[in-house]
PDB file of N, CA and C in Angstrom:
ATOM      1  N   UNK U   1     -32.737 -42.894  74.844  1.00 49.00           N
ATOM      2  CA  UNK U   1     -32.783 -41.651  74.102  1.00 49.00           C
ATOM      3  C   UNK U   1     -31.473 -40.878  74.246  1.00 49.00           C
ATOM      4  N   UNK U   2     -31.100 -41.172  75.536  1.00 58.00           N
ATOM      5  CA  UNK U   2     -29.429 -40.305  75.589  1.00 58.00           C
ATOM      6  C   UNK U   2     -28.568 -40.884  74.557  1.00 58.00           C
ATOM      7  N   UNK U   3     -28.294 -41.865  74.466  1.00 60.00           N
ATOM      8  CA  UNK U   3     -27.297 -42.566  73.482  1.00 60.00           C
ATOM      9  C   UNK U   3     -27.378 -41.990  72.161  1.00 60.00           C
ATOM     10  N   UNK U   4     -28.861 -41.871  71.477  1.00 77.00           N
ATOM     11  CA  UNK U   4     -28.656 -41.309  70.377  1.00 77.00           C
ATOM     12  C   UNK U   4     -28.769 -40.535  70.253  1.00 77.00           C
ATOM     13  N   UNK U   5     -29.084 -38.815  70.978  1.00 74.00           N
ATOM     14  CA  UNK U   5     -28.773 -37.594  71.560  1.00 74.00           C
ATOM     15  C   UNK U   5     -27.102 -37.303  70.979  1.00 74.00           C
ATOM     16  N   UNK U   6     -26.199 -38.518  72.273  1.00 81.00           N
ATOM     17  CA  UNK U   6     -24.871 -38.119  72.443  1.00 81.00           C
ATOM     18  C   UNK U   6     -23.907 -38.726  70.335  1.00 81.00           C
ATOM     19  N   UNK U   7     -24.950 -39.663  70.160  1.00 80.00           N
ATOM     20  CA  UNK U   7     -24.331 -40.455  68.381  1.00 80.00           C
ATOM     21  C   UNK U   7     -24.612 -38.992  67.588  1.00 80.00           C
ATOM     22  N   UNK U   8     -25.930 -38.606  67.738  1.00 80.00           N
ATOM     23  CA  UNK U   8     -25.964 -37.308  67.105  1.00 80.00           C
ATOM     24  C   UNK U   8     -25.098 -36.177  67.275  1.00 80.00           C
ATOM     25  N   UNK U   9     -24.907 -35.911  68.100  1.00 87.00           N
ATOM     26  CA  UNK U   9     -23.988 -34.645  68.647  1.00 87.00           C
ATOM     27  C   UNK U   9     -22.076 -35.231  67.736  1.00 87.00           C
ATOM     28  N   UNK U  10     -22.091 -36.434  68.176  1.00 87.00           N
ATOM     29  CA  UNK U  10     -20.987 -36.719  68.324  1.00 87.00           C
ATOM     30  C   UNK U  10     -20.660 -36.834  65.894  1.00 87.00           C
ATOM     31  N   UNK U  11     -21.636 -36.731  65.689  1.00 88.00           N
ATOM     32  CA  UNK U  11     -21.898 -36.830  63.891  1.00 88.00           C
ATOM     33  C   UNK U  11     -21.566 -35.718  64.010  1.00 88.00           C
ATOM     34  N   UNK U  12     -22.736 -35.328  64.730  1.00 90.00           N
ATOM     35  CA  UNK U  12     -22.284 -33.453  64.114  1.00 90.00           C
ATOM     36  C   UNK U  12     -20.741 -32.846  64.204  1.00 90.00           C
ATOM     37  N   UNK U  13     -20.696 -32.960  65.378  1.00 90.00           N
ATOM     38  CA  UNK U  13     -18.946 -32.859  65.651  1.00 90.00           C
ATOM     39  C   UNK U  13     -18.487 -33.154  64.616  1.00 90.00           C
ATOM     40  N   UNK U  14     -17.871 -34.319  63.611  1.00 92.00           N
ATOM     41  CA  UNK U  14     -17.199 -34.959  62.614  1.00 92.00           C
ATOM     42  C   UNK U  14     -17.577 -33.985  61.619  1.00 92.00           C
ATOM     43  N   UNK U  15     -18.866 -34.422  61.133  1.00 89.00           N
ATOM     44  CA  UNK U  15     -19.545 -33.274  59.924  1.00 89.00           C
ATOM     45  C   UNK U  15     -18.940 -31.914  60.156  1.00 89.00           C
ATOM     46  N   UNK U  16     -19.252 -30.902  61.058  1.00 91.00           N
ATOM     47  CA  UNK U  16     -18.659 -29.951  61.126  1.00 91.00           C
ATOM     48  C   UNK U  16     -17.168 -29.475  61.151  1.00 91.00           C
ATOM     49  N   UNK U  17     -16.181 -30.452  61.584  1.00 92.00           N
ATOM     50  CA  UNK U  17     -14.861 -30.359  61.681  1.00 92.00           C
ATOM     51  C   UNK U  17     -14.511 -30.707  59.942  1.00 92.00           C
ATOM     52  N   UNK U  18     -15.446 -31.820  59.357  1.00 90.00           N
ATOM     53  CA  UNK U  18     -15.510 -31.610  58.119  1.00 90.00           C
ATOM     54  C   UNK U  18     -15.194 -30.793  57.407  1.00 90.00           C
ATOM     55  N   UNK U  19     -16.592 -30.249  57.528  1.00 91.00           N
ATOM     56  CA  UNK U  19     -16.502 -28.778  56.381  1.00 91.00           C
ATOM     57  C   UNK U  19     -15.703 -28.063  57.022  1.00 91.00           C
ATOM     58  N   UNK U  20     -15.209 -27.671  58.226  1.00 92.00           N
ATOM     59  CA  UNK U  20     -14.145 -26.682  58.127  1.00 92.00           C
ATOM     60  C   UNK U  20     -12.727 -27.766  57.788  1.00 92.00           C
ATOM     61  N   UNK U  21     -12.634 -28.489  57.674  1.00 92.00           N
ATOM     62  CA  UNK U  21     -11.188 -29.182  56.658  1.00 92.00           C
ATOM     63  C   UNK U  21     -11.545 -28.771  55.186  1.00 92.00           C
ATOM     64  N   UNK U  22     -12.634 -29.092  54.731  1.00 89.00           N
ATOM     65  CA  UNK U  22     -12.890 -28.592  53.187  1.00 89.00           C
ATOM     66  C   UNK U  22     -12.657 -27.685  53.136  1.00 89.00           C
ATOM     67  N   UNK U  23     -13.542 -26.339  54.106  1.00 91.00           N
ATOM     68  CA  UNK U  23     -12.918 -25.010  53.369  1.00 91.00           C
ATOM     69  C   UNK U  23     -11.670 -24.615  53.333  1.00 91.00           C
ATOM     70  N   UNK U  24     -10.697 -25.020  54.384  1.00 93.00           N
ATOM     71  CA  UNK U  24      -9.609 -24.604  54.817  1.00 93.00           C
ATOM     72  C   UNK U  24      -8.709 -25.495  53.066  1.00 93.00           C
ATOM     73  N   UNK U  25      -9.063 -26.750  52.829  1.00 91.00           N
ATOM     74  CA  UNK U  25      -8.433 -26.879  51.322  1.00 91.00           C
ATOM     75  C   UNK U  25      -8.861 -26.338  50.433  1.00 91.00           C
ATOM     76  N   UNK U  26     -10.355 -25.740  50.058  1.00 91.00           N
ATOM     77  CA  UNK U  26     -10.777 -25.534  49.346  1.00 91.00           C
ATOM     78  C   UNK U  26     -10.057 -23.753  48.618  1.00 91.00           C
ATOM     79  N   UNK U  27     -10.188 -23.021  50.205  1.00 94.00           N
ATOM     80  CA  UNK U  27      -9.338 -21.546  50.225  1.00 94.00           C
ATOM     81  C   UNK U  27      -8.264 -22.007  49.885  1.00 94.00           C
ATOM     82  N   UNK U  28      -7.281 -23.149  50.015  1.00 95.00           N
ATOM     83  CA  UNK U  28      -6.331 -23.154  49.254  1.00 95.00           C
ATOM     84  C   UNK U  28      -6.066 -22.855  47.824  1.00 95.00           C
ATOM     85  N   UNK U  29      -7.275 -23.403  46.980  1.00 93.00           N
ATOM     86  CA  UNK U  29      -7.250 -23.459  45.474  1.00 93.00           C
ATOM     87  C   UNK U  29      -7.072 -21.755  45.041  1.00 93.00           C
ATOM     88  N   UNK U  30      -6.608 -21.519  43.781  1.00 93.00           N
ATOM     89  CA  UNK U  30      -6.571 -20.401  42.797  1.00 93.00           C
ATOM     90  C   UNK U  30      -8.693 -20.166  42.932  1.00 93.00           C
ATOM     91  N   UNK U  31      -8.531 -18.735  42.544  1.00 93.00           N
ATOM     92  CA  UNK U  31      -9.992 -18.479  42.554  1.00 93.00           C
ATOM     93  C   UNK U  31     -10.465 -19.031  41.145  1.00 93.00           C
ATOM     94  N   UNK U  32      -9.639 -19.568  39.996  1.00 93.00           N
ATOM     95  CA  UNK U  32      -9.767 -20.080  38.870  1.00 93.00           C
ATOM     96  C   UNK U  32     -10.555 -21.842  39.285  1.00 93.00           C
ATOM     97  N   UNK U  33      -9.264 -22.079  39.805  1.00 91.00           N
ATOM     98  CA  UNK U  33      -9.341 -23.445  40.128  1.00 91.00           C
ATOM     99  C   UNK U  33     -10.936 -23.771  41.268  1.00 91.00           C
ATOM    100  N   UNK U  34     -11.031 -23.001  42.155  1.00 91.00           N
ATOM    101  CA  UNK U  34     -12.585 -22.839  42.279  1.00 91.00           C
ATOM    102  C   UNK U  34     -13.808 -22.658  41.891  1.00 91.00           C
ATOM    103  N   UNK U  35     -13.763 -21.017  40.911  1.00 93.00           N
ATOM    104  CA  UNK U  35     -14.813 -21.563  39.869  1.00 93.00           C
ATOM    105  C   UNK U  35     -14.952 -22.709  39.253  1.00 93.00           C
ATOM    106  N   UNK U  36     -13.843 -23.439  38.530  1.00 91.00           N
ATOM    107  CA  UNK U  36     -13.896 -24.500  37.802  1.00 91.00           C
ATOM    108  C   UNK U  36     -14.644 -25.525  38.617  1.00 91.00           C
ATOM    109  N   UNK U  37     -14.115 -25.825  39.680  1.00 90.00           N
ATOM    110  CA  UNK U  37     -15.183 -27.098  40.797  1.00 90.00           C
ATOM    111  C   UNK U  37     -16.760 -26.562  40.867  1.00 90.00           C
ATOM    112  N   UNK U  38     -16.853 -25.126  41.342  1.00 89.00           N
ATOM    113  CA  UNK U  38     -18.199 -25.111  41.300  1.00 89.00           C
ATOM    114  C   UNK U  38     -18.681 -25.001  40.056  1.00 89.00           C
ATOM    115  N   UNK U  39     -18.373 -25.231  39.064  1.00 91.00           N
ATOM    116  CA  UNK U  39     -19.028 -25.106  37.820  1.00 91.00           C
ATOM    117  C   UNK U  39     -19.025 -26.654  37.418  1.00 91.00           C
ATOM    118  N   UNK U  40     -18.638 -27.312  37.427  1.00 90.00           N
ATOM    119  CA  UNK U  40     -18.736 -28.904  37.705  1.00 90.00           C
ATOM    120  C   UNK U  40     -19.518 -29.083  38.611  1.00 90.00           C
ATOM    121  N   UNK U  41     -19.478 -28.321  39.798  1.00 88.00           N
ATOM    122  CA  UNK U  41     -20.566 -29.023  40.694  1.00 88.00           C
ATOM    123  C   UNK U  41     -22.309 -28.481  39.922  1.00 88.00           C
ATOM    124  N   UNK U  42     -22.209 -27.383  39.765  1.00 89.00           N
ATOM    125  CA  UNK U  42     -23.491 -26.755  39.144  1.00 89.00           C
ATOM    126  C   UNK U  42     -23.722 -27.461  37.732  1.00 89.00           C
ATOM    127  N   UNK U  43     -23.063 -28.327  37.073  1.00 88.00           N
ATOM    128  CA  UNK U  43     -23.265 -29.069  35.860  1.00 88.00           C
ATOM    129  C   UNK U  43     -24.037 -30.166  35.779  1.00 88.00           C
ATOM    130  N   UNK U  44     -22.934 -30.684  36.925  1.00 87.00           N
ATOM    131  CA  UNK U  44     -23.390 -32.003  37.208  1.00 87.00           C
ATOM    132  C   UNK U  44     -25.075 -31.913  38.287  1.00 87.00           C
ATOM    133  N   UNK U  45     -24.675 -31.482  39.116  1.00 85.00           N
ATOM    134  CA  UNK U  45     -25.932 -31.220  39.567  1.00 85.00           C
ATOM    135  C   UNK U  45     -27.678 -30.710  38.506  1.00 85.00           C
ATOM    136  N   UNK U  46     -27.117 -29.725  37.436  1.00 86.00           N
ATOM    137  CA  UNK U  46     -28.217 -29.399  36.982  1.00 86.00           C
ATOM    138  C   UNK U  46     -28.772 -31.151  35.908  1.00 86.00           C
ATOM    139  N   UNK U  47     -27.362 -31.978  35.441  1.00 82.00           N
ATOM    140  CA  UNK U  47     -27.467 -32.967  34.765  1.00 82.00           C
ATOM    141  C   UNK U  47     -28.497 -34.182  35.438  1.00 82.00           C
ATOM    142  N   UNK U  48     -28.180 -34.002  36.687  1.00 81.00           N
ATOM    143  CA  UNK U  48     -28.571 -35.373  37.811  1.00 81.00           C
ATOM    144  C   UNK U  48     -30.132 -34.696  38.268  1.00 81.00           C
ATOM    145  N   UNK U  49     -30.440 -33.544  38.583  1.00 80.00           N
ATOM    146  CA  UNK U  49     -31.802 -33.192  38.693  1.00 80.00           C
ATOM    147  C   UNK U  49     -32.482 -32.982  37.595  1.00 80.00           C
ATOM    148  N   UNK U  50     -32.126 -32.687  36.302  1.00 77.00           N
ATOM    149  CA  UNK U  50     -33.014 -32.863  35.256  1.00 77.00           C
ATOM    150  C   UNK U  50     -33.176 -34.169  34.413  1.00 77.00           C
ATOM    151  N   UNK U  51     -32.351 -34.752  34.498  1.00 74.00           N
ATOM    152  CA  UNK U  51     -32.220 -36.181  33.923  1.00 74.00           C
ATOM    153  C   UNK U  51     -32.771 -37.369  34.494  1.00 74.00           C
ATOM    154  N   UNK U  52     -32.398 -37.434  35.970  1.00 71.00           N
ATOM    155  CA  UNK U  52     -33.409 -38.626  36.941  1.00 71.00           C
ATOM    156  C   UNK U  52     -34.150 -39.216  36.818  1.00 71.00           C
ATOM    157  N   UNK U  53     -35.324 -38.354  36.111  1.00 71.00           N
ATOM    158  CA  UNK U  53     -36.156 -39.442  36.352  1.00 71.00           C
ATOM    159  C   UNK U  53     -36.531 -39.572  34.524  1.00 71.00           C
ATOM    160  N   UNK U  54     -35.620 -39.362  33.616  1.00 71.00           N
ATOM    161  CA  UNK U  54     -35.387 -39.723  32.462  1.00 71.00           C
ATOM    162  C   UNK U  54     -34.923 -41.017  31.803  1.00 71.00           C
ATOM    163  N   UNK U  55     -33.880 -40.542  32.854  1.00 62.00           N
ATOM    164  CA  UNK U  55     -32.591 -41.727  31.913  1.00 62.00           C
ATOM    165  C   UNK U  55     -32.575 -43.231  33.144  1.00 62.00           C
ATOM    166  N   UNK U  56     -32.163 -44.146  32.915  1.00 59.00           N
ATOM    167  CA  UNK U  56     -32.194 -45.457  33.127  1.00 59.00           C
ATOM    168  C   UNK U  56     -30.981 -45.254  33.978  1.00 59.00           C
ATOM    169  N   UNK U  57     -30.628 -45.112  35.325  1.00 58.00           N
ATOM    170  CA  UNK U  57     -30.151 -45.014  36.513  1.00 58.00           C
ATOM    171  C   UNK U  57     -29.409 -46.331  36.380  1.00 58.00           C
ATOM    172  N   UNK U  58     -29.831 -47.568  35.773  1.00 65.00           N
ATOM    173  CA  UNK U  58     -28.962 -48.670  35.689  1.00 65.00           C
ATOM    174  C   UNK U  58     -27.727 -49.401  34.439  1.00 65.00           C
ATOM    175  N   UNK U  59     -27.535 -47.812  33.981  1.00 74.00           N
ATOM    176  CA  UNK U  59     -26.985 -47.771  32.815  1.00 74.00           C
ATOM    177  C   UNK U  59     -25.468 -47.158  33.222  1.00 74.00           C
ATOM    178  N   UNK U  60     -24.494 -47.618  32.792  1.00 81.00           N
ATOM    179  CA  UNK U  60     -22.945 -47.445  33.647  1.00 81.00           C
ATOM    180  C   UNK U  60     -22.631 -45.563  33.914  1.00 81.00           C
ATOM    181  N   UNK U  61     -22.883 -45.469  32.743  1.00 80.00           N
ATOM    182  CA  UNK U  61     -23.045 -44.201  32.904  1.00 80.00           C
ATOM    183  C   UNK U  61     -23.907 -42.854  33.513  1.00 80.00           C
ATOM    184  N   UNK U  62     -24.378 -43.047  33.272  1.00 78.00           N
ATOM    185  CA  UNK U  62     -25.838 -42.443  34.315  1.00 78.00           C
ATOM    186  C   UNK U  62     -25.332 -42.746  35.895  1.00 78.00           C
ATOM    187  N   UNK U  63     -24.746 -43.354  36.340  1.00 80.00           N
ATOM    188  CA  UNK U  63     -24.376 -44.402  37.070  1.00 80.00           C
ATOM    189  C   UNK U  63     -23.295 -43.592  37.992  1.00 80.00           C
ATOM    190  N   UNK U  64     -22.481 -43.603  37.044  1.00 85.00           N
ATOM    191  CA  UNK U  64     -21.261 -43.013  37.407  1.00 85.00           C
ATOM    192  C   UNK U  64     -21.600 -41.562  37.540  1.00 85.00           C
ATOM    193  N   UNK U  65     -22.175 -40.655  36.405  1.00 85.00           N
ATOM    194  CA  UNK U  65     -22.377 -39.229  36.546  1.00 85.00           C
ATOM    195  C   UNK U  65     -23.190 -38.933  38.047  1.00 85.00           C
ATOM    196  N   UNK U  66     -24.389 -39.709  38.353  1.00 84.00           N
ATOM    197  CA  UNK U  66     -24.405 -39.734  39.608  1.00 84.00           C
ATOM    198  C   UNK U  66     -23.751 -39.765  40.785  1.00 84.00           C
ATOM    199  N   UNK U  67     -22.957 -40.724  40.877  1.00 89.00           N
ATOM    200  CA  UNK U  67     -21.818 -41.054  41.821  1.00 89.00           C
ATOM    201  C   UNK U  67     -21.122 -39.852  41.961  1.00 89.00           C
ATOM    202  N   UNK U  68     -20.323 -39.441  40.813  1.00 88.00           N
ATOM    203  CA  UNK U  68     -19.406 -38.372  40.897  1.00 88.00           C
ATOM    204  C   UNK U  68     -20.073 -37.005  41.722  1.00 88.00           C
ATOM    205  N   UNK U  69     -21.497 -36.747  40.843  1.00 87.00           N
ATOM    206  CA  UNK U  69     -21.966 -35.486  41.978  1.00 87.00           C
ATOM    207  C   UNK U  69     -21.791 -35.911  42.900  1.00 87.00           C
ATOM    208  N   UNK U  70     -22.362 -36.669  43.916  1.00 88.00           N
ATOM    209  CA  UNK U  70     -22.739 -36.784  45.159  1.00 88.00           C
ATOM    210  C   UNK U  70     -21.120 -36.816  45.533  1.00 88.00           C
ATOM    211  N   UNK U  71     -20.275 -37.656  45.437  1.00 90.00           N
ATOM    212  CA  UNK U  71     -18.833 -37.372  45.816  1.00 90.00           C
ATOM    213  C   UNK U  71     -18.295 -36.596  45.763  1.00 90.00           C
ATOM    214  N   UNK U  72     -18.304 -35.527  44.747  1.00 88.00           N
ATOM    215  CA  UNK U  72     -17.642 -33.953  44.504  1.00 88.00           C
ATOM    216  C   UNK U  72     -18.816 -32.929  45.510  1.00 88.00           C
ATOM    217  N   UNK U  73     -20.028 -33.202  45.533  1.00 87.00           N
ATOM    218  CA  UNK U  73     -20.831 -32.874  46.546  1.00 87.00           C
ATOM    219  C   UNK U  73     -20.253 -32.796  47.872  1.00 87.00           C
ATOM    220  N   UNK U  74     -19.577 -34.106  48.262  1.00 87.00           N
ATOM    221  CA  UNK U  74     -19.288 -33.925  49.510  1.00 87.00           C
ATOM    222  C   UNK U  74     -17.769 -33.772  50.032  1.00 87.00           C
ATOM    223  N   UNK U  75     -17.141 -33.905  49.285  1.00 86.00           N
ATOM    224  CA  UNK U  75     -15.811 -33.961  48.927  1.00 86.00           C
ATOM    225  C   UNK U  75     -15.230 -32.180  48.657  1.00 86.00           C
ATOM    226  N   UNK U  76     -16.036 -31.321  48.154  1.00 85.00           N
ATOM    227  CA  UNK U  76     -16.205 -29.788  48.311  1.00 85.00           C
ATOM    228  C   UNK U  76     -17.296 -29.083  48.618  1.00 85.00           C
ATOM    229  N   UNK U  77     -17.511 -29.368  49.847  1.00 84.00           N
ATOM    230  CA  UNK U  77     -18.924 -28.850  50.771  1.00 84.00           C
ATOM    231  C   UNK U  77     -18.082 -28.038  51.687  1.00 84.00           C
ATOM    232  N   UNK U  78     -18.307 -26.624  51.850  1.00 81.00           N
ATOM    233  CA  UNK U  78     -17.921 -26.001  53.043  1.00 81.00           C
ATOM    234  C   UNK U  78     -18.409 -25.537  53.828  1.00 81.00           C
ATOM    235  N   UNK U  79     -19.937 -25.398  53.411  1.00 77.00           N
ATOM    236  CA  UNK U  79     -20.401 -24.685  54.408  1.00 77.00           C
ATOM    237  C   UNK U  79     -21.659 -26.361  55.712  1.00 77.00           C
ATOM    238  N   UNK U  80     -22.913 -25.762  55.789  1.00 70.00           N
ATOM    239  CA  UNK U  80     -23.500 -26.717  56.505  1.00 70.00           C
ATOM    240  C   UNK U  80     -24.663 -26.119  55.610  1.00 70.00           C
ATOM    241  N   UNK U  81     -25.553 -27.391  54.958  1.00 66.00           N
ATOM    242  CA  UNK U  81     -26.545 -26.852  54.512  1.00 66.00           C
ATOM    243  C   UNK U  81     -26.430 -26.319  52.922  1.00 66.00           C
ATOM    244  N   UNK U  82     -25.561 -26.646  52.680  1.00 59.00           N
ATOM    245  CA  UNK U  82     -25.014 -26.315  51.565  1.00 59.00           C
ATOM    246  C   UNK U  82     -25.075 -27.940  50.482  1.00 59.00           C
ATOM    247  N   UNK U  83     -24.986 -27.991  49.533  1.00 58.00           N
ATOM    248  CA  UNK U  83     -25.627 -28.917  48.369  1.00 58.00           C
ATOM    249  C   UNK U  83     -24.973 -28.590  47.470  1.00 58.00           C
TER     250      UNK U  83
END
């Protein structure tokens, strides 16, 4: 049980040093250039939760629009708990 105690702790560590690297690039951007990401992120996101269980997930596209949230998801995440 210690081992994966110390794997956990030691994630969190990474994850958290994470998001503070994101925000620290993210505060870099123009407040323009920020809205614009979160408005892509809120697009795509509203696209991928209303569409899911619609559209054919094995279709290139669908495919990809997925992919991209979850990567821009995590790729501009700053806080913890945040989506």
């Amino acid at each position: 049980m210690t081992v994966s105690l110390k794997k956990r702790d030691k994630y969190e560590e990474v994850y958290l040093k994470r998001l503070a690297t994101n925000k620290a690039a993210f505060d870099q951007m123009t407040a323009e250039q920020q809205k614009v990401v979160r408005d892509a992120q809120m697009a795509l996101r509203s696209f991928v939760s209303e569409f899911s269980e619609t559209f054919d997930v094995m279709t290139p596209t669908a495919r990809d629009l997925q992919d991209c949230f979850w990567r821009m998801n995590n790729a501009f995440r700053t806080e913890e708990g945040a989506e």
